[in-house]
């Protein structure tokens, strides 16, 4: 009787606020796998790009790795099957729809190692897209911290600034003509006009 699958897959989630080094950590793990000659592929959301294309994941410090920009979560599974990929990286996974969860689970169940990086909270301090579920089903979680730009403590919020002032909870995601910026902030320095409806 087999008690354990010989090549069980795993899900690793790297989360944290902006400027916490998530992409850098994702790239580091993928590079190690590449050096060990494991088949590796990296994906990110294509957004406005009209067709899937080969691009890069670039960390804030400038470290980069080739990545495929995709629109549909199913493209990840299809590519992994067709190219016999055993280690899959997904950057900014919070931008994908909930269907990415089923895709990731199927990849892990097929014995693959899946490493995803993403923001756990949006600018309002609300859990971001598929992240809560991914964190719950993960085998391994790395919650990174940035440094608060106001006080220097550990930061786990991403402060959105519109024209230099803290964004409001109900501000639209895209504000035409506004100057936008983001900062890492600690809980004490994070500023929003109301709390989420938990
Ligand atoms: Zn602070």
PDB file of C-alpha atoms and ligand atoms in Angstrom:
ATOM      1  CA  UNK A   1       0.000   0.000   0.000  1.00  0.00           C
ATOM      2  CA  UNK A   2       1.349   3.425  -0.913  1.00  0.00           C
ATOM      3  CA  UNK A   3       0.954   5.943   1.860  1.00  0.00           C
ATOM      4  CA  UNK A   4       2.353   8.929   0.011  1.00  0.00           C
ATOM      5  CA  UNK A   5       2.635   9.911  -3.629  1.00  0.00           C
ATOM      6  CA  UNK A   6       6.314   9.816  -4.625  1.00  0.00           C
ATOM      7  CA  UNK A   7       6.177  13.175  -6.387  1.00  0.00           C
ATOM      8  CA  UNK A   8       3.541  15.161  -4.530  1.00  0.00           C
ATOM      9  CA  UNK A   9       3.050  18.676  -5.821  1.00  0.00           C
ATOM     10  CA  UNK A  10       3.252  21.758  -3.649  1.00  0.00           C
ATOM     11  CA  UNK A  11       1.869  25.274  -3.561  1.00  0.00           C
ATOM     12  CA  UNK A  12       4.080  28.048  -2.204  1.00  0.00           C
ATOM     13  CA  UNK A  13       2.620  31.534  -1.695  1.00  0.00           C
ATOM     14  CA  UNK A  14       4.824  34.606  -1.346  1.00  0.00           C
ATOM     15  CA  UNK A  15       2.732  37.560  -0.167  1.00  0.00           C
ATOM     16  CA  UNK A  16       3.137  40.996   1.349  1.00  0.00           C
ATOM     17  CA  UNK A  17       2.695  44.674   0.475  1.00  0.00           C
ATOM     18  CA  UNK A  18       4.274  46.564  -2.379  1.00  0.00           C
ATOM     19  CA  UNK A  19       8.051  47.040  -2.099  1.00  0.00           C
ATOM     20  CA  UNK A  20       8.495  43.950   0.094  1.00  0.00           C
ATOM     21  CA  UNK A  21      10.545  42.014  -2.476  1.00  0.00           C
ATOM     22  CA  UNK A  22       7.926  39.444  -3.548  1.00  0.00           C
ATOM     23  CA  UNK A  23       9.014  39.297  -7.185  1.00  0.00           C
ATOM     24  CA  UNK A  24      12.650  39.097  -6.130  1.00  0.00           C
ATOM     25  CA  UNK A  25      11.900  36.113  -3.881  1.00  0.00           C
ATOM     26  CA  UNK A  26       9.834  34.447  -6.619  1.00  0.00           C
ATOM     27  CA  UNK A  27      12.659  34.916  -9.123  1.00  0.00           C
ATOM     28  CA  UNK A  28      15.220  33.576  -6.611  1.00  0.00           C
ATOM     29  CA  UNK A  29      13.300  30.337  -6.126  1.00  0.00           C
ATOM     30  CA  UNK A  30      12.752  29.881  -9.855  1.00  0.00           C
ATOM     31  CA  UNK A  31      16.413  30.483 -10.645  1.00  0.00           C
ATOM     32  CA  UNK A  32      17.455  27.826  -8.135  1.00  0.00           C
ATOM     33  CA  UNK A  33      15.137  25.350  -9.873  1.00  0.00           C
ATOM     34  CA  UNK A  34      16.569  26.292 -13.263  1.00  0.00           C
ATOM     35  CA  UNK A  35      20.117  25.751 -12.024  1.00  0.00           C
ATOM     36  CA  UNK A  36      19.023  22.273 -10.917  1.00  0.00           C
ATOM     37  CA  UNK A  37      17.840  21.734 -14.540  1.00  0.00           C
ATOM     38  CA  UNK A  38      14.200  21.497 -13.611  1.00  0.00           C
ATOM     39  CA  UNK A  39      11.785  22.671 -16.312  1.00  0.00           C
ATOM     40  CA  UNK A  40      10.550  26.102 -15.251  1.00  0.00           C
ATOM     41  CA  UNK A  41       7.953  28.511 -16.679  1.00  0.00           C
ATOM     42  CA  UNK A  42       6.850  31.903 -15.354  1.00  0.00           C
ATOM     43  CA  UNK A  43       3.527  33.627 -16.004  1.00  0.00           C
ATOM     44  CA  UNK A  44       2.003  37.023 -15.346  1.00  0.00           C
ATOM     45  CA  UNK A  45      -1.240  38.766 -16.249  1.00  0.00           C
ATOM     46  CA  UNK A  46      -1.340  40.260 -19.744  1.00  0.00           C
ATOM     47  CA  UNK A  47      -3.858  43.031 -18.960  1.00  0.00           C
ATOM     48  CA  UNK A  48      -4.152  45.186 -22.064  1.00  0.00           C
ATOM     49  CA  UNK A  49      -1.770  43.220 -24.245  1.00  0.00           C
ATOM     50  CA  UNK A  50      -3.849  41.843 -27.113  1.00  0.00           C
ATOM     51  CA  UNK A  51      -2.288  38.416 -27.326  1.00  0.00           C
ATOM     52  CA  UNK A  52      -0.195  36.241 -25.076  1.00  0.00           C
ATOM     53  CA  UNK A  53       3.448  36.983 -25.541  1.00  0.00           C
ATOM     54  CA  UNK A  54       6.817  36.372 -24.008  1.00  0.00           C
ATOM     55  CA  UNK A  55       7.746  39.112 -21.565  1.00  0.00           C
ATOM     56  CA  UNK A  56       9.558  39.442 -18.258  1.00  0.00           C
ATOM     57  CA  UNK A  57       8.925  39.617 -14.542  1.00  0.00           C
ATOM     58  CA  UNK A  58      11.064  42.438 -13.184  1.00  0.00           C
ATOM     59  CA  UNK A  59      11.548  43.137  -9.474  1.00  0.00           C
ATOM     60  CA  UNK A  60      11.823  46.689  -8.132  1.00  0.00           C
ATOM     61  CA  UNK A  61      15.558  46.119  -7.756  1.00  0.00           C
ATOM     62  CA  UNK A  62      15.815  45.274 -11.460  1.00  0.00           C
ATOM     63  CA  UNK A  63      16.223  41.484 -11.250  1.00  0.00           C
ATOM     64  CA  UNK A  64      14.363  39.877 -14.137  1.00  0.00           C
ATOM     65  CA  UNK A  65      13.257  36.555 -15.533  1.00  0.00           C
ATOM     66  CA  UNK A  66      11.467  35.690 -18.801  1.00  0.00           C
ATOM     67  CA  UNK A  67       7.732  35.300 -18.328  1.00  0.00           C
ATOM     68  CA  UNK A  68       4.649  34.622 -20.423  1.00  0.00           C
ATOM     69  CA  UNK A  69       1.950  37.267 -20.288  1.00  0.00           C
ATOM     70  CA  UNK A  70      -1.427  35.518 -20.326  1.00  0.00           C
ATOM     71  CA  UNK A  71      -5.111  36.464 -20.190  1.00  0.00           C
ATOM     72  CA  UNK A  72      -6.717  33.216 -19.126  1.00  0.00           C
ATOM     73  CA  UNK A  73      -5.690  30.943 -16.216  1.00  0.00           C
ATOM     74  CA  UNK A  74      -6.188  27.910 -18.471  1.00  0.00           C
ATOM     75  CA  UNK A  75      -3.209  29.033 -20.548  1.00  0.00           C
ATOM     76  CA  UNK A  76      -0.943  28.154 -17.612  1.00  0.00           C
ATOM     77  CA  UNK A  77      -2.168  24.560 -17.460  1.00  0.00           C
ATOM     78  CA  UNK A  78      -2.056  24.183 -21.221  1.00  0.00           C
ATOM     79  CA  UNK A  79       1.520  25.452 -21.455  1.00  0.00           C
ATOM     80  CA  UNK A  80       2.674  23.297 -18.533  1.00  0.00           C
ATOM     81  CA  UNK A  81       1.188  20.186 -20.159  1.00  0.00           C
ATOM     82  CA  UNK A  82       2.510  20.871 -23.635  1.00  0.00           C
ATOM     83  CA  UNK A  83       6.048  21.714 -22.483  1.00  0.00           C
ATOM     84  CA  UNK A  84       6.291  19.223 -19.619  1.00  0.00           C
ATOM     85  CA  UNK A  85       6.932  21.981 -17.051  1.00  0.00           C
ATOM     86  CA  UNK A  86       7.430  20.832 -13.446  1.00  0.00           C
ATOM     87  CA  UNK A  87       8.016  24.192 -11.685  1.00  0.00           C
ATOM     88  CA  UNK A  88       5.528  26.994 -12.367  1.00  0.00           C
ATOM     89  CA  UNK A  89       5.839  30.582 -11.163  1.00  0.00           C
ATOM     90  CA  UNK A  90       2.976  33.101 -11.282  1.00  0.00           C
ATOM     91  CA  UNK A  91       3.710  36.738 -10.456  1.00  0.00           C
ATOM     92  CA  UNK A  92       1.056  39.232  -9.255  1.00  0.00           C
ATOM     93  CA  UNK A  93      -1.394  36.343  -8.905  1.00  0.00           C
ATOM     94  CA  UNK A  94      -3.894  38.643  -7.136  1.00  0.00           C
ATOM     95  CA  UNK A  95      -4.881  40.114 -10.523  1.00  0.00           C
ATOM     96  CA  UNK A  96      -6.240  36.818 -11.856  1.00  0.00           C
ATOM     97  CA  UNK A  97      -9.917  35.804 -11.550  1.00  0.00           C
ATOM     98  CA  UNK A  98     -10.987  33.107  -9.072  1.00  0.00           C
ATOM     99  CA  UNK A  99     -10.589  30.441 -11.798  1.00  0.00           C
ATOM    100  CA  UNK A 100      -6.829  30.597 -11.211  1.00  0.00           C
ATOM    101  CA  UNK A 101      -7.448  28.613  -7.998  1.00  0.00           C
ATOM    102  CA  UNK A 102      -8.782  25.542  -9.853  1.00  0.00           C
ATOM    103  CA  UNK A 103      -5.924  25.787 -12.347  1.00  0.00           C
ATOM    104  CA  UNK A 104      -3.329  25.918  -9.578  1.00  0.00           C
ATOM    105  CA  UNK A 105      -4.946  23.022  -7.671  1.00  0.00           C
ATOM    106  CA  UNK A 106      -4.922  20.860 -10.824  1.00  0.00           C
ATOM    107  CA  UNK A 107      -1.233  21.641 -11.400  1.00  0.00           C
ATOM    108  CA  UNK A 108      -0.356  20.780  -7.794  1.00  0.00           C
ATOM    109  CA  UNK A 109      -2.444  17.582  -7.933  1.00  0.00           C
ATOM    110  CA  UNK A 110      -0.508  16.528 -11.019  1.00  0.00           C
ATOM    111  CA  UNK A 111       2.713  16.625  -8.977  1.00  0.00           C
ATOM    112  CA  UNK A 112       3.993  20.042  -9.977  1.00  0.00           C
ATOM    113  CA  UNK A 113       5.580  22.701  -7.794  1.00  0.00           C
ATOM    114  CA  UNK A 114       3.647  25.967  -8.084  1.00  0.00           C
ATOM    115  CA  UNK A 115       5.069  29.176  -6.627  1.00  0.00           C
ATOM    116  CA  UNK A 116       2.885  32.284  -6.675  1.00  0.00           C
ATOM    117  CA  UNK A 117       3.630  35.835  -5.583  1.00  0.00           C
ATOM    118  CA  UNK A 118       1.063  38.522  -4.905  1.00  0.00           C
ATOM    119  CA  UNK A 119      -0.373  41.305  -2.778  1.00  0.00           C
ATOM    120  CA  UNK A 120      -2.387  39.841   0.098  1.00  0.00           C
ATOM    121  CA  UNK A 121      -4.212  43.161   0.666  1.00  0.00           C
ATOM    122  CA  UNK A 122      -5.374  45.838  -1.765  1.00  0.00           C
ATOM    123  CA  UNK A 123      -4.965  49.593  -1.141  1.00  0.00           C
ATOM    124  CA  UNK A 124      -8.084  49.544   1.073  1.00  0.00           C
ATOM    125  CA  UNK A 125      -6.685  46.827   3.323  1.00  0.00           C
ATOM    126  CA  UNK A 126      -9.126  44.265   1.864  1.00  0.00           C
ATOM    127  CA  UNK A 127      -7.886  40.728   0.979  1.00  0.00           C
ATOM    128  CA  UNK A 128      -7.043  40.753  -2.718  1.00  0.00           C
ATOM    129  CA  UNK A 129      -8.902  38.541  -5.252  1.00  0.00           C
ATOM    130  CA  UNK A 130      -7.931  34.846  -5.054  1.00  0.00           C
ATOM    131  CA  UNK A 131      -5.242  35.420  -2.391  1.00  0.00           C
ATOM    132  CA  UNK A 132      -7.233  34.395   0.730  1.00  0.00           C
ATOM    133  CA  UNK A 133      -8.035  30.985  -0.762  1.00  0.00           C
ATOM    134  CA  UNK A 134      -4.521  30.474  -2.094  1.00  0.00           C
ATOM    135  CA  UNK A 135      -3.096  31.282   1.337  1.00  0.00           C
ATOM    136  CA  UNK A 136      -5.475  28.802   2.970  1.00  0.00           C
ATOM    137  CA  UNK A 137      -4.600  25.902   0.659  1.00  0.00           C
ATOM    138  CA  UNK A 138      -0.854  26.660   0.425  1.00  0.00           C
ATOM    139  CA  UNK A 139       1.748  24.164   1.632  1.00  0.00           C
ATOM    140  CA  UNK A 140       4.133  26.987   2.430  1.00  0.00           C
ATOM    141  CA  UNK A 141       3.536  30.702   3.029  1.00  0.00           C
ATOM    142  CA  UNK A 142       6.133  33.449   3.066  1.00  0.00           C
ATOM    143  CA  UNK A 143       4.654  36.727   4.289  1.00  0.00           C
ATOM    144  CA  UNK A 144       7.176  39.442   3.510  1.00  0.00           C
ATOM    145  CA  UNK A 145       7.316  42.911   5.026  1.00  0.00           C
ATOM    146  CA  UNK A 146       8.394  46.206   3.539  1.00  0.00           C
ATOM    147  CA  UNK A 147       9.622  49.170   5.570  1.00  0.00           C
ATOM    148  CA  UNK A 148       7.125  51.910   6.440  1.00  0.00           C
ATOM    149  CA  UNK A 149       8.020  55.097   4.570  1.00  0.00           C
ATOM    150  CA  UNK A 150       6.605  57.178   7.444  1.00  0.00           C
ATOM    151  CA  UNK A 151       8.196  55.649  10.552  1.00  0.00           C
ATOM    152  CA  UNK A 152      10.595  52.884   9.520  1.00  0.00           C
ATOM    153  CA  UNK A 153       8.732  50.008  11.188  1.00  0.00           C
ATOM    154  CA  UNK A 154       7.785  46.795   9.410  1.00  0.00           C
ATOM    155  CA  UNK A 155       5.039  47.530   6.882  1.00  0.00           C
ATOM    156  CA  UNK A 156       2.337  45.245   5.547  1.00  0.00           C
ATOM    157  CA  UNK A 157      -0.053  47.742   3.965  1.00  0.00           C
ATOM    158  CA  UNK A 158       0.139  49.351   0.516  1.00  0.00           C
ATOM    159  CA  UNK A 159      -0.857  52.997   0.912  1.00  0.00           C
ATOM    160  CA  UNK A 160      -2.404  54.524  -2.199  1.00  0.00           C
ATOM    161  CA  UNK A 161      -1.922  58.253  -2.604  1.00  0.00           C
ATOM    162  CA  UNK A 162      -4.008  60.350  -4.996  1.00  0.00           C
ATOM    163  CA  UNK A 163      -2.593  63.808  -5.667  1.00  0.00           C
ATOM    164  CA  UNK A 164      -0.421  63.358  -2.562  1.00  0.00           C
ATOM    165  CA  UNK A 165      -3.314  62.462  -0.196  1.00  0.00           C
ATOM    166  CA  UNK A 166      -4.447  59.048   1.105  1.00  0.00           C
ATOM    167  CA  UNK A 167      -6.973  57.495  -1.282  1.00  0.00           C
ATOM    168  CA  UNK A 168     -10.512  56.962  -0.009  1.00  0.00           C
ATOM    169  CA  UNK A 169     -12.034  53.520   0.394  1.00  0.00           C
ATOM    170  CA  UNK A 170     -14.524  54.035  -2.441  1.00  0.00           C
ATOM    171  CA  UNK A 171     -12.151  55.708  -4.908  1.00  0.00           C
ATOM    172  CA  UNK A 172     -12.247  54.014  -8.312  1.00  0.00           C
ATOM    173  CA  UNK A 173      -9.311  51.778  -9.232  1.00  0.00           C
ATOM    174  CA  UNK A 174      -8.448  54.050 -12.162  1.00  0.00           C
ATOM    175  CA  UNK A 175      -8.703  57.811 -11.573  1.00  0.00           C
ATOM    176  CA  UNK A 176      -8.355  59.738 -14.810  1.00  0.00           C
ATOM    177  CA  UNK A 177      -5.995  62.699 -14.610  1.00  0.00           C
ATOM    178  CA  UNK A 178      -4.933  62.074 -10.986  1.00  0.00           C
ATOM    179  CA  UNK A 179      -1.340  61.756  -9.814  1.00  0.00           C
ATOM    180  CA  UNK A 180      -1.092  58.351  -8.186  1.00  0.00           C
ATOM    181  CA  UNK A 181       1.579  56.834  -6.017  1.00  0.00           C
ATOM    182  CA  UNK A 182       1.971  53.927  -3.618  1.00  0.00           C
ATOM    183  CA  UNK A 183       3.948  53.597  -0.391  1.00  0.00           C
ATOM    184  CA  UNK A 184       4.553  50.764   2.039  1.00  0.00           C
ATOM    185  CA  UNK A 185       3.075  51.641   5.447  1.00  0.00           C
ATOM    186  CA  UNK A 186       2.772  49.978   8.846  1.00  0.00           C
ATOM    187  CA  UNK A 187      -0.611  49.455  10.501  1.00  0.00           C
ATOM    188  CA  UNK A 188      -0.261  52.674  12.508  1.00  0.00           C
ATOM    189  CA  UNK A 189       0.660  54.872   9.540  1.00  0.00           C
ATOM    190  CA  UNK A 190      -1.735  53.298   6.999  1.00  0.00           C
ATOM    191  CA  UNK A 191      -4.519  55.783   6.279  1.00  0.00           C
ATOM    192  CA  UNK A 192      -7.984  55.026   4.872  1.00  0.00           C
ATOM    193  CA  UNK A 193     -11.312  56.738   5.585  1.00  0.00           C
ATOM    194  CA  UNK A 194     -13.167  53.588   6.605  1.00  0.00           C
ATOM    195  CA  UNK A 195     -12.596  49.935   7.474  1.00  0.00           C
ATOM    196  CA  UNK A 196     -13.830  47.018   5.340  1.00  0.00           C
ATOM    197  CA  UNK A 197     -17.276  45.504   6.011  1.00  0.00           C
ATOM    198  CA  UNK A 198     -15.945  42.261   7.451  1.00  0.00           C
TER     199      UNK A 198
HETATM  200 ZN1  LIG B   1       4.688  53.523  10.133  1.00  0.00          ZN
END
